[in-house]
Coordinates of C-alpha atoms and ligand atoms in Angstrom, one line a residue:
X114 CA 35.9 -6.6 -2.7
X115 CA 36.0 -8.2 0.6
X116 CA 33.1 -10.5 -0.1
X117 CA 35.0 -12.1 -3.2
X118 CA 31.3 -11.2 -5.3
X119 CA 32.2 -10.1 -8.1
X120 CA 28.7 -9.1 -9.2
X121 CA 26.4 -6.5 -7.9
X122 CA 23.5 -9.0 -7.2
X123 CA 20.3 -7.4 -5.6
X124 CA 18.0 -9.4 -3.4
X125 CA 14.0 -7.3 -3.9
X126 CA 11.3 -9.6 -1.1
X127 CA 8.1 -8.9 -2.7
X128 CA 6.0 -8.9 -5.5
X129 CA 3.4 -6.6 -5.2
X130 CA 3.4 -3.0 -7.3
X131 CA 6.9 -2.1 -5.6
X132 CA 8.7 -4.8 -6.2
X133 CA 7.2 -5.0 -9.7
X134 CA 8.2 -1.4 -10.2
X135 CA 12.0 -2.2 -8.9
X136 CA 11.7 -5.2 -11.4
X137 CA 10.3 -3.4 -14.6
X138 CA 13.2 -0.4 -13.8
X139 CA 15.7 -3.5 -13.8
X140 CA 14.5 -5.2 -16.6
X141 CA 14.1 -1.7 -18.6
X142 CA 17.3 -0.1 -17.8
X143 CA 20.8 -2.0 -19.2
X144 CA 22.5 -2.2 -16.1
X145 CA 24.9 -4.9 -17.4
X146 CA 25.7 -8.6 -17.0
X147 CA 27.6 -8.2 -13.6
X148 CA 24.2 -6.9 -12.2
X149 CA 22.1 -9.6 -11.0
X150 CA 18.3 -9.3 -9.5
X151 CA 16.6 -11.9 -7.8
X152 CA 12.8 -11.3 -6.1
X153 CA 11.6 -13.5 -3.7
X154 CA 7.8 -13.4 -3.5
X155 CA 5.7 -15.5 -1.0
X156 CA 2.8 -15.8 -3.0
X157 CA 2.0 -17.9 -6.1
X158 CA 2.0 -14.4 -8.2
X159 CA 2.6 -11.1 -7.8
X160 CA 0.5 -8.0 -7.6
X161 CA 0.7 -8.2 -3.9
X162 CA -2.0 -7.0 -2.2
X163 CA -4.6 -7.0 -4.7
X164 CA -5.3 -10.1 -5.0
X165 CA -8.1 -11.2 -3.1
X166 CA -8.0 -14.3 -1.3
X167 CA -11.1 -15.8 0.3
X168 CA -8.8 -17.0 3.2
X169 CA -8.2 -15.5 6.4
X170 CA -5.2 -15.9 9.3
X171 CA -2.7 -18.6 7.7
X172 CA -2.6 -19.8 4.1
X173 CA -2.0 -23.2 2.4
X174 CA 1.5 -23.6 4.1
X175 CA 0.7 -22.0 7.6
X176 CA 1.6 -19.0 6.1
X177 CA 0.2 -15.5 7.4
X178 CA -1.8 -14.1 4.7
X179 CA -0.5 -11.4 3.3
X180 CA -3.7 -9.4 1.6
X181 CA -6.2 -7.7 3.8
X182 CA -8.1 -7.1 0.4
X183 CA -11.9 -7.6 0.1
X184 CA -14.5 -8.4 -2.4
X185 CA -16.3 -5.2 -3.7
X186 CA -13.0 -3.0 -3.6
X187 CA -13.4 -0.1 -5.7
X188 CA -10.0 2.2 -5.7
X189 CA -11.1 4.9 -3.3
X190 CA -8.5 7.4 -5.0
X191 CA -8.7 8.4 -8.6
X192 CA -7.2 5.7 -11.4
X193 CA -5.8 9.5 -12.8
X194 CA -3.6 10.3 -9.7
X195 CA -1.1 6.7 -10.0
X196 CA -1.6 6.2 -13.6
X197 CA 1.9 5.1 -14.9
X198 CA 3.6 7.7 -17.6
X199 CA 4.7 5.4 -20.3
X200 CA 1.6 2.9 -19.8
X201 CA -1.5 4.8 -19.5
X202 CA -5.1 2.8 -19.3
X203 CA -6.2 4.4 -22.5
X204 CA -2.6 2.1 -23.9
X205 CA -4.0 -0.8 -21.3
X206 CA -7.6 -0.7 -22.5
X207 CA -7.2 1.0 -26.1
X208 CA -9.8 3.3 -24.9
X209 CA -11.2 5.8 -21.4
X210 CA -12.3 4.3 -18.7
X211 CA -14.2 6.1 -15.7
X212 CA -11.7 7.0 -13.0
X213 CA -12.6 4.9 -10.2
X214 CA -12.1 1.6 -10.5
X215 CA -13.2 -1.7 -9.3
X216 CA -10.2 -4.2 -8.0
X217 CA -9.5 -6.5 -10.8
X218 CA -9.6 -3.5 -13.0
X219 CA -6.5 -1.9 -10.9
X220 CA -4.7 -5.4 -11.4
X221 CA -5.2 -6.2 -14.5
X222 CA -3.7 -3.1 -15.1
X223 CA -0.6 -3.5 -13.0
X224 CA -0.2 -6.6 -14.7
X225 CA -0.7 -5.4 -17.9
X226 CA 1.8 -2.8 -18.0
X227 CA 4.5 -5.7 -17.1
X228 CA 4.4 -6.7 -20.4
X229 CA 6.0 -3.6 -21.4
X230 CA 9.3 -4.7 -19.9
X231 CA 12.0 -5.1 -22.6
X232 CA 13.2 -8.5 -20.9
X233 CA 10.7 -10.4 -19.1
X234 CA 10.5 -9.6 -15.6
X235 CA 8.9 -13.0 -14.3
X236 CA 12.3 -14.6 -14.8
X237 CA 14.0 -13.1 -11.6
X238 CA 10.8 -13.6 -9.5
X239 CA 11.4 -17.0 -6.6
X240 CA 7.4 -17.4 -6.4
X241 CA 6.3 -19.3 -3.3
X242 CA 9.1 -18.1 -1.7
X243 CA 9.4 -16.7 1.9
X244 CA 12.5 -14.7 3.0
X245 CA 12.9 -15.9 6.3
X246 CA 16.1 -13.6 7.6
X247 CA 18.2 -11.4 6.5
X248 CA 21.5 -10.3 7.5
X249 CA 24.8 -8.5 7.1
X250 CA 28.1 -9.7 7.1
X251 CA 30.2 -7.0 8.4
X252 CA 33.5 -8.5 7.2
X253 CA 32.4 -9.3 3.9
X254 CA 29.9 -6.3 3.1
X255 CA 27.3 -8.2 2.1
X256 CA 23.8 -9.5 3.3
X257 CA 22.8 -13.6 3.3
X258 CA 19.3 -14.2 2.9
X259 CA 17.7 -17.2 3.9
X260 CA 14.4 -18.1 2.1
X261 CA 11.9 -21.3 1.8
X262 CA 10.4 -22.7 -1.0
X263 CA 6.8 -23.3 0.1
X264 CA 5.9 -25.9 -2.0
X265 CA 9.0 -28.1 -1.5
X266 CA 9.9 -26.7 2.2
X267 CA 13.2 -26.3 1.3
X268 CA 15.3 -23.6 2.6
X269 CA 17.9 -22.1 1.3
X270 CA 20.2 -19.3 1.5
X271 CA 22.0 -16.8 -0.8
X272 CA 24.5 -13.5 -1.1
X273 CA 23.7 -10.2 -2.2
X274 CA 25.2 -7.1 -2.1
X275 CA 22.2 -4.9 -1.7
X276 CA 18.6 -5.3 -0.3
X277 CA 15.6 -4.2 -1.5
X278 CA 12.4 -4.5 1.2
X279 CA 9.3 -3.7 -0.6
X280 CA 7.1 -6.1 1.5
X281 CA 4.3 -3.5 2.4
X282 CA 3.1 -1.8 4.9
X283 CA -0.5 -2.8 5.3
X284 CA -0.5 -6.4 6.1
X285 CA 0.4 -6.7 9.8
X286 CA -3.7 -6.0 11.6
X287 CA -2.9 -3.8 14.5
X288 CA -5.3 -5.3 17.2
X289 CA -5.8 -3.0 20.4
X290 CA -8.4 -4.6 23.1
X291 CA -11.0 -2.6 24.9
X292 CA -12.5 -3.8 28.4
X293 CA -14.9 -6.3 28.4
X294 CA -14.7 -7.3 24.9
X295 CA -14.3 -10.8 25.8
X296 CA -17.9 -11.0 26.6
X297 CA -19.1 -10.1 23.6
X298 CA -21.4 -11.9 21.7
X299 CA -21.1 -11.7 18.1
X300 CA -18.0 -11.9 15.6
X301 CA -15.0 -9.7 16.2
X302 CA -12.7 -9.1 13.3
X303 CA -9.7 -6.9 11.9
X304 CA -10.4 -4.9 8.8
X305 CA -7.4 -7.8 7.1
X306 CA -9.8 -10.3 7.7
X307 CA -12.9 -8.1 6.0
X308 CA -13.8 -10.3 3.0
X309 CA -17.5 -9.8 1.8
X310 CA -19.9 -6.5 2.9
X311 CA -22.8 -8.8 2.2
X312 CA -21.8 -11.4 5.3
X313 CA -23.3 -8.1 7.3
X314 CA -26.6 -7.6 5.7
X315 CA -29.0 -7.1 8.4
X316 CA -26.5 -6.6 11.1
X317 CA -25.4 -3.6 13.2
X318 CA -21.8 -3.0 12.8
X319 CA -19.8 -1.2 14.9
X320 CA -16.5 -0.5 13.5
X321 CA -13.4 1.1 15.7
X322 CA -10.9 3.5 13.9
X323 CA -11.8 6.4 11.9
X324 CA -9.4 6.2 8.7
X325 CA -10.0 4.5 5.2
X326 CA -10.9 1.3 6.3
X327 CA -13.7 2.5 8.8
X328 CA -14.5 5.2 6.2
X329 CA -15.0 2.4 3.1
X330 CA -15.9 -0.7 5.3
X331 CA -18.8 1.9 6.9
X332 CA -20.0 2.7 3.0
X333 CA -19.5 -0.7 1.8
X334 CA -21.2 -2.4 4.8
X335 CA -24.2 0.1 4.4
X336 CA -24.6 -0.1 0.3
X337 CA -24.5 -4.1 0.8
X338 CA -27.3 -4.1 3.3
X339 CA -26.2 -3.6 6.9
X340 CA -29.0 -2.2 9.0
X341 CA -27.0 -0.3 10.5
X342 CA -22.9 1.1 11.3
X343 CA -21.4 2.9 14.1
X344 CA -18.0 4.5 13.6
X345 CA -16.2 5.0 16.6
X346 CA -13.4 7.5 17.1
X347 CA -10.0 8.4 19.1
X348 CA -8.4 11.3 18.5
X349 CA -10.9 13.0 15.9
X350 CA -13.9 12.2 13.9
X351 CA -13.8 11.3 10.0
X352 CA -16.7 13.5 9.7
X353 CA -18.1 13.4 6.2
X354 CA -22.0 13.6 5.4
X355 CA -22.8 10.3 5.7
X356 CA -25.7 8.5 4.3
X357 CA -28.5 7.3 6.2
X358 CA -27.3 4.3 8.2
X359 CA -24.1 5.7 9.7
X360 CA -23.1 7.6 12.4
X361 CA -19.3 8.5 14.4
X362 CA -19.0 8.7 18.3
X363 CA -16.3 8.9 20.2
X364 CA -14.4 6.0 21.0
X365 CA -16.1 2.8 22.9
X366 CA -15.0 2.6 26.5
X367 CA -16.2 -1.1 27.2
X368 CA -18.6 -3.9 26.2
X369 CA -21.0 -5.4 28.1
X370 CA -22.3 -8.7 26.2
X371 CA -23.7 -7.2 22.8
X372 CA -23.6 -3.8 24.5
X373 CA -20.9 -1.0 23.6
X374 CA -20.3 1.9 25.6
X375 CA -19.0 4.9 24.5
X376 CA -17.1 7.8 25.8
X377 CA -20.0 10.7 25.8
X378 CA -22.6 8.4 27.6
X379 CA -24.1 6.6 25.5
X380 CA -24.3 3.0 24.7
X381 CA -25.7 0.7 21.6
X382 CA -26.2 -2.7 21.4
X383 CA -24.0 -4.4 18.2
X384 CA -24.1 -8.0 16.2
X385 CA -20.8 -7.6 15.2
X386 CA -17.4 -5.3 15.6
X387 CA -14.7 -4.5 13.0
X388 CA -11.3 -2.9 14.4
X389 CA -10.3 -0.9 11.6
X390 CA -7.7 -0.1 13.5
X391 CA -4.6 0.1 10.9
X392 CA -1.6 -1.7 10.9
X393 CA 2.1 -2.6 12.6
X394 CA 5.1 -2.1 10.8
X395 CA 6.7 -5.5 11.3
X396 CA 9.7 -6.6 9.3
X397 CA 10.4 -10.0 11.5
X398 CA 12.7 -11.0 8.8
X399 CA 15.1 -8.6 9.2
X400 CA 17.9 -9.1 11.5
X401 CA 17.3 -6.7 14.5
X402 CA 20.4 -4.2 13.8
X403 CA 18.4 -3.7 10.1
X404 CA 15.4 -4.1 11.1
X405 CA 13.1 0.0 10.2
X406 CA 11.1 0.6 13.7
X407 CA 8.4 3.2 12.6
X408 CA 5.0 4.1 12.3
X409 CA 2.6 5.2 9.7
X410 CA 3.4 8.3 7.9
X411 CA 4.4 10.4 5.0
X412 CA 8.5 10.0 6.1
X413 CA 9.4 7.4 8.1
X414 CA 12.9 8.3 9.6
X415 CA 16.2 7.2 9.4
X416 CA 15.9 6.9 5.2
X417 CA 17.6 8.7 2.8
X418 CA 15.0 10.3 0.2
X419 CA 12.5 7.8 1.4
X420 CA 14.2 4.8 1.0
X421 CA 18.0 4.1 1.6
X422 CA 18.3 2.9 5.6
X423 CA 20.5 4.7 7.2
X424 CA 20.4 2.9 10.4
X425 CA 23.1 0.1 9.5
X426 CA 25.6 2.5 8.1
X427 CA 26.4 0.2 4.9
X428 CA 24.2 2.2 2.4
X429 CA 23.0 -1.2 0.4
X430 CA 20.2 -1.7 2.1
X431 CA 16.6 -0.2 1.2
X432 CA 13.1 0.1 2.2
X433 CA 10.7 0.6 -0.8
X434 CA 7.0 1.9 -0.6
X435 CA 7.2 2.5 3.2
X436 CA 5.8 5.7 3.1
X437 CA 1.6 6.3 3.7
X438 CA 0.4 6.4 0.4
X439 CA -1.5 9.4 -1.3
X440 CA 0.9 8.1 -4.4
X441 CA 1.0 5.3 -5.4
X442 CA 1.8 3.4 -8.1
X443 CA 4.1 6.3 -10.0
X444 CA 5.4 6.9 -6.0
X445 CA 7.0 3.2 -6.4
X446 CA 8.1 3.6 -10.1
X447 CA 10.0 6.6 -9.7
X448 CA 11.6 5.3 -6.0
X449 CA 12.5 2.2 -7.0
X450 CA 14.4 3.9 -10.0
X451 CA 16.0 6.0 -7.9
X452 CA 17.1 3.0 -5.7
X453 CA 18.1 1.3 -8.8
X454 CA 20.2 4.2 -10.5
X455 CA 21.6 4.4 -6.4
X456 CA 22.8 0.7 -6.9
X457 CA 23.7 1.3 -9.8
X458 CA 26.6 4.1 -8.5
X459 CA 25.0 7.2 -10.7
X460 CA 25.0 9.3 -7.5
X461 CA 27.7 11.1 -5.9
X462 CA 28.2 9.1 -2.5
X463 CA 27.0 11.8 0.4
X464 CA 28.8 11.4 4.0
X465 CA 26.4 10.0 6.3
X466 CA 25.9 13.0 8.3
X467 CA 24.9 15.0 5.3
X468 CA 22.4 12.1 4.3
X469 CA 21.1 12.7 8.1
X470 CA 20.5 16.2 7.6
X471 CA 18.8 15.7 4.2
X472 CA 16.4 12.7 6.0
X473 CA 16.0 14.7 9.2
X474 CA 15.2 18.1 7.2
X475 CA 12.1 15.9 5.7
X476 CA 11.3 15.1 9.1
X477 CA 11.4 18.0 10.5
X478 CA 8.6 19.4 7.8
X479 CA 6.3 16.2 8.3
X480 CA 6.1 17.0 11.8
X481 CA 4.3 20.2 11.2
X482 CA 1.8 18.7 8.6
X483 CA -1.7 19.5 9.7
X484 CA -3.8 18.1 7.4
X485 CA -4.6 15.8 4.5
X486 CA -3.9 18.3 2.2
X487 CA -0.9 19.2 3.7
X488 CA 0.2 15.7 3.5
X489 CA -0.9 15.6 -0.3
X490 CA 1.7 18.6 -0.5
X491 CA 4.4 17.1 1.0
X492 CA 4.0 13.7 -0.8
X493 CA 4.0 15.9 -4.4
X494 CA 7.1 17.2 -3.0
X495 CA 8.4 13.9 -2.5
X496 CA 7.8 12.5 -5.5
X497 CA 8.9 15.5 -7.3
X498 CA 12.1 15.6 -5.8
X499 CA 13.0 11.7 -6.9
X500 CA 11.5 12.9 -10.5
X501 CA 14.2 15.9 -10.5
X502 CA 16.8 12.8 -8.9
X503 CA 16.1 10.4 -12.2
X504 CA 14.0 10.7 -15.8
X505 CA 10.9 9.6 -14.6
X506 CA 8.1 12.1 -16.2
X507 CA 7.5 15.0 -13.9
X508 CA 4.2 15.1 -15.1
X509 CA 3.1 12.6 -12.5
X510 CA 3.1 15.2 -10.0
X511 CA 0.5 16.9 -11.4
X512 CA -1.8 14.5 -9.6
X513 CA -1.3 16.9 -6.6
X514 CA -4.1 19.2 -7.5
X515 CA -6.3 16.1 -8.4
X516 CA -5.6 14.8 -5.0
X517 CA -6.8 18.0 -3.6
X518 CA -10.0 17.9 -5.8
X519 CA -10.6 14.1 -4.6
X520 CA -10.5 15.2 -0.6
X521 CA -13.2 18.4 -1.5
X522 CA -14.7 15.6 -3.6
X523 CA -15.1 13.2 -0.6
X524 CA -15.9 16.1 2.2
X525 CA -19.0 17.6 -0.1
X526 CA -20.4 13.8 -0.5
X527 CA -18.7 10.4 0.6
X528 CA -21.3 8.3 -1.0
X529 CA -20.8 10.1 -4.2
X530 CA -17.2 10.5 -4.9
X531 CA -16.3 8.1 -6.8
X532 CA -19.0 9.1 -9.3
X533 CA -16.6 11.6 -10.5
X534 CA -14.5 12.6 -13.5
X535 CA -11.4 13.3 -14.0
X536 CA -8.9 13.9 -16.9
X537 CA -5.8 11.9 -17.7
X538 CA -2.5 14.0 -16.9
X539 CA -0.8 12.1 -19.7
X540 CA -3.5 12.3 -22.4
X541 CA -5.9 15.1 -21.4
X542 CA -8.4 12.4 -21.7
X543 CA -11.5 12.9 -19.7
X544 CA -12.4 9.9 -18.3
X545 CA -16.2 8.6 -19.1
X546 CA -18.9 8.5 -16.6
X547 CA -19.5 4.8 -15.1
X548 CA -22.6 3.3 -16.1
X549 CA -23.9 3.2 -13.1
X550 CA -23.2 5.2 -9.9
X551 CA -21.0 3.4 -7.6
X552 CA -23.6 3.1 -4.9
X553 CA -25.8 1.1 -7.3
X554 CA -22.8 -0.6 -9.1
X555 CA -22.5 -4.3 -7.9
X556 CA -20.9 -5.7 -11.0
X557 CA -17.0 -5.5 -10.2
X558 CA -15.8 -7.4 -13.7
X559 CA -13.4 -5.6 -16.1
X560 CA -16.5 -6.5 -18.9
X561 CA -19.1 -3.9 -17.2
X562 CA -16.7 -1.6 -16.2
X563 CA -14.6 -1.2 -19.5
X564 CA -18.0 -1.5 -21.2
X565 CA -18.1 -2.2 -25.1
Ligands
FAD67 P1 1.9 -5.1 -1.2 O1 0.8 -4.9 -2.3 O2 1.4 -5.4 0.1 O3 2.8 -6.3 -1.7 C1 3.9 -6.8 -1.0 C2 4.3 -8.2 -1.4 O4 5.4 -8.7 -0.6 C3 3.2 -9.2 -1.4 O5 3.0 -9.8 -2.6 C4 3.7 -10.2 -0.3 O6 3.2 -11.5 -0.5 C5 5.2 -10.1 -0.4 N1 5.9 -10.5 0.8 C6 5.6 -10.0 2.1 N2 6.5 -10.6 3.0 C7 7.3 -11.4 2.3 C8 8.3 -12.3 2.6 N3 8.8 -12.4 3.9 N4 8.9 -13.0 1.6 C9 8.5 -12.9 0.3 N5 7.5 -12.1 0.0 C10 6.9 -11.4 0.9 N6 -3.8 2.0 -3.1 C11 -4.3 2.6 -4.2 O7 -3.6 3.2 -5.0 N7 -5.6 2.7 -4.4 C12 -6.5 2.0 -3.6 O8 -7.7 2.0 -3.8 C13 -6.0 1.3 -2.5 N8 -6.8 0.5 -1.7 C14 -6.2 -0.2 -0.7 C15 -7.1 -1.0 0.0 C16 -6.6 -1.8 1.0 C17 -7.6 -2.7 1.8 C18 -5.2 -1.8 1.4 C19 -4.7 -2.6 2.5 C20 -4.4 -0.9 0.6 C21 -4.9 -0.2 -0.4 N9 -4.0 0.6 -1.2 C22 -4.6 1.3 -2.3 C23 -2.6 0.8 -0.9 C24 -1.6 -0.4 -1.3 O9 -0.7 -0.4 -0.2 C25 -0.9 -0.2 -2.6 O10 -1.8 0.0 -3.7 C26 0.1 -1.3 -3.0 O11 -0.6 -2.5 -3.0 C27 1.3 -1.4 -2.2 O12 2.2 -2.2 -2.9 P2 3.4 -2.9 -2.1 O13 4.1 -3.7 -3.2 O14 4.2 -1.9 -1.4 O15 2.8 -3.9 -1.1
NA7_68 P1 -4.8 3.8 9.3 O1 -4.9 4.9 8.3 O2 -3.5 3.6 10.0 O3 -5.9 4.2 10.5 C1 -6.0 3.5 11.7 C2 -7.2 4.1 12.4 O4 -7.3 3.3 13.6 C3 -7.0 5.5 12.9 O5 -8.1 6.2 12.8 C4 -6.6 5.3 14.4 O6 -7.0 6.3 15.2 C5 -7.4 4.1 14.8 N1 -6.8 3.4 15.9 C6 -5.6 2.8 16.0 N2 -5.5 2.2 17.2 C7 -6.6 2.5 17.9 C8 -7.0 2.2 19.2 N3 -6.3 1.6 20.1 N4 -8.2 2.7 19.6 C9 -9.0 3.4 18.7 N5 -8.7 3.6 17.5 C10 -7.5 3.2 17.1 O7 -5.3 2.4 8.8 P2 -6.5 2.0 7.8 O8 -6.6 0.6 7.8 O9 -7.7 2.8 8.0 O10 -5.9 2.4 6.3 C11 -4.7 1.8 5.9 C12 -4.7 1.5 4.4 O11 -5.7 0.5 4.2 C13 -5.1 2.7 3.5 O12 -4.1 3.1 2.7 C14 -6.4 2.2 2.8 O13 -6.3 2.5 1.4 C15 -6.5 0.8 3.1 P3 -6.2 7.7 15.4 O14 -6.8 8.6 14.3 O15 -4.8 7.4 15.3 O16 -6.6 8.2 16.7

């Protein structure tokens, strides 16, 4: 060992369900006392992104904030399709719940399910702690990682042998411009910096990008009292049967003061524009020769099975949850115990060429995906391949055809889908009915949604 480390010591940056899921595999799995794991997480706690903050741009410690999460959230997937295998919310709640849930629901959830870890898991977690570079040493094989302490501004910085990077993906607001934008009016903001549906009551929105956050800022906006959204498209409409209130054109050419103009003719006048227009993959941390340069979709290249980089050439470095996510939570579980079974030297060592192919063969089959469903498809295949790769319950992957129902779900009635039922994979449990449908549900608290 050329490094003089005698201990395999793991460096995870983030807290949020990744990191959490490589943490729990850590703390669950005996992988000996010259293993070491340390997770450096910027925020105070973990469960990453869902945690809602009321502040926008830069936090406490000039800081970009790292949650574009909103009041109001409701999962817009079913609970049934990420629950977790050995932790299901019937064990979490000691009884059904309905299969959408609000926000705090999902995290109290996540964080419930922590304390299922043999050892605790907090104890390797750096809180308030921003990795701030990494790189690798060539001639030692190893990475240094340089990391502040937030509250004391101290910085400091440490060796591992392996990297984990499970920072997100949806935290970096892509922010295109559009001519004549400047003179507008009203408020202009990125879906990250959405907060509160009820700041628009009254207003008439017009919101660019037609993915999830134009489909659920649109509903949201419109069930908290906007008078009115427009939804305004690039390369294809969302087109679901929207409820009275909102409409799709194609894209907005230029503004004019409060006046958008769009690309068949026509023009509206606006209080108030959201770009919904996704995000950048930005890992500014990383030193440039590590550094994945991708965009959003099922299988990112240059990883093996989703997550080992193959760009450096020193196989210890790995990007976790990077994938666009129809999975979820059991998609971090079983990659992050496939990364740590990797680490932990359980799988035959493949020649870089033949861990090309495998990457590139994945690739390859994105690149003809036509569809959501497709997508759906290939994810299942995904996961189940990392299932068949480690222990982790196949049954997970039986949210396929769930996923499938969800999008027929969503196409016969957007406003309406998450009124549906669906049955846990693990327990056959049919989830209950909400109390109220989610269109007239404005009580987010566990208390109302768990009910007595
Ligand atoms: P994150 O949750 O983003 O966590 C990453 C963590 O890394 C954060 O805690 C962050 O502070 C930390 N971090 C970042 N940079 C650094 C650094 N330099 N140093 C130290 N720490 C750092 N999924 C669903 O299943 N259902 C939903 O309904 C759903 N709704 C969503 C709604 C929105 C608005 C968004 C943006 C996403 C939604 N998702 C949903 C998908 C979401 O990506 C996943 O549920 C999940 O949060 C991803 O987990 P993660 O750990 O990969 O990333
Ligand atoms: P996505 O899914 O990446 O979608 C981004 C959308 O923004 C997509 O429709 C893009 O259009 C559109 N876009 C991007 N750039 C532009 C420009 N320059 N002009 C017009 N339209 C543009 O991001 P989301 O935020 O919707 O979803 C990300 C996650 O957040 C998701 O998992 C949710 O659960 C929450 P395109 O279709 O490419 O033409």
């Amino acid at each position: 060992n050329l490094s003089n480390m005698t201990k395999t010591r793991i460096c995870v940056i983030g807290a949020g369900p990744c990191g959490m899921s490589m943490l729990y595999n850590y703390a669950n799995m005996d992988a000996g006392s010259d293993v070491e794991i340390v997770c450096y997480e910027k925020q105070t706690t973990w469960g990453g992104l869902w945690n809602l903050t009321w502040r926008t741009g830069t936090d406490e410690y000039g800081e970009p904030c790292h949650a574009g999460m909103y009041k109001h959230l409701w999962s817009n997937g079913p609970k049934e399709c990420l629950e977790y295998p050995y932790y299901t919310f019937e064990d979490h709640f000691g009884k059904a719940v309905p299969s959408f849930p609000p926000r705090p629901v999902l995290l109290d959830y996540l964080l419930g399910r922590m304390k299922k870890c043999k050892k605790d898991p907090t104890q390797y977690i750096k809180f308030s702690t921003a990795v701030r570079f990494v790189k690798y040493n060539e001639s030692e094989d190893n990475f240094t990682v340089t990391s502040t302490n937030l509250v004391d501004d101290k910085t400091v910085t440490e060796k591992f042998t392996h990297v984990v990077v499970a920072v997100g993906i949806f935290n970096s607001p892509n922010i295109p411009t559009f001519p004549g934008i400047e003179s507008f009016g009203g408020r202009i903001l990125h879906a990250h910096n959405f907060r509160d549906a009820g700041e628009f009551k009254d207003q008439r929105l017009l919101l660019i990008g037609a993915s999830y956050s134009a489909e659920d800022i649109a509903l949201q906006c419109c069930k908290y009292g906007a008078k009115n959204v427009i939804c305004t498209w690039r390369t294809k409409p969302m087109g679901f049967k929207w409820p009275e209130g909102i409409e799709e054109r194609p894209l907005v050419q230029r503004f004019d003061s409060n006046s958008a103009y769009f690309k068949d003719g026509t023009s509206a006048e606006v209080d108030a524009v959201i770009l919904c227009t996704g995000y950048l993959y930005t890992f500014p941390f990383m030193d440039e020769n590590l550094r994945l340069k991708c965009t959003l979709s099922v299988y990112p290249e240059g990883l093996y099975k989703g997550s080992l980089w193959l760009g450096g050439g020193n196989n210890k470095l790995f990007y976790a949850g990077i994938q666009d996510q129809y999975y979820t939570f059991t998609m971090f579980d079983v990659q992050t115990l496939w990364i740590c079974n990797y680490i932990l030297g359980k799988y035959e060592k493949l020649e870089m060429t033949e861990m090309l192919k495998d990457s590139n063969a994945m690739v390859e089959r994105r690149k003809g995906l036509k569809d959501c469903h497709d997508d759906i498809d290939f994810q299942s295949d995904f996961v189940a391949e990392l299932c068949s790769l480690t222990d982790y319950d196949k049954r997970c992957v039986d949210a396929r055809s769930l996923f499938h129902k969800w999008e027929h779900d969503k196409d016969e009635n957007i406003k309406t889908y998450r009124d549906k039922c669906f049955a846990s994979i693990f327990t056959s449990t049919m989830s209950p009915s909400h109390s109220s449908d989610w269109w007239n549900a404005f009580d987010d608290s566990i208390k109302t949604f768990v009910g007595k």
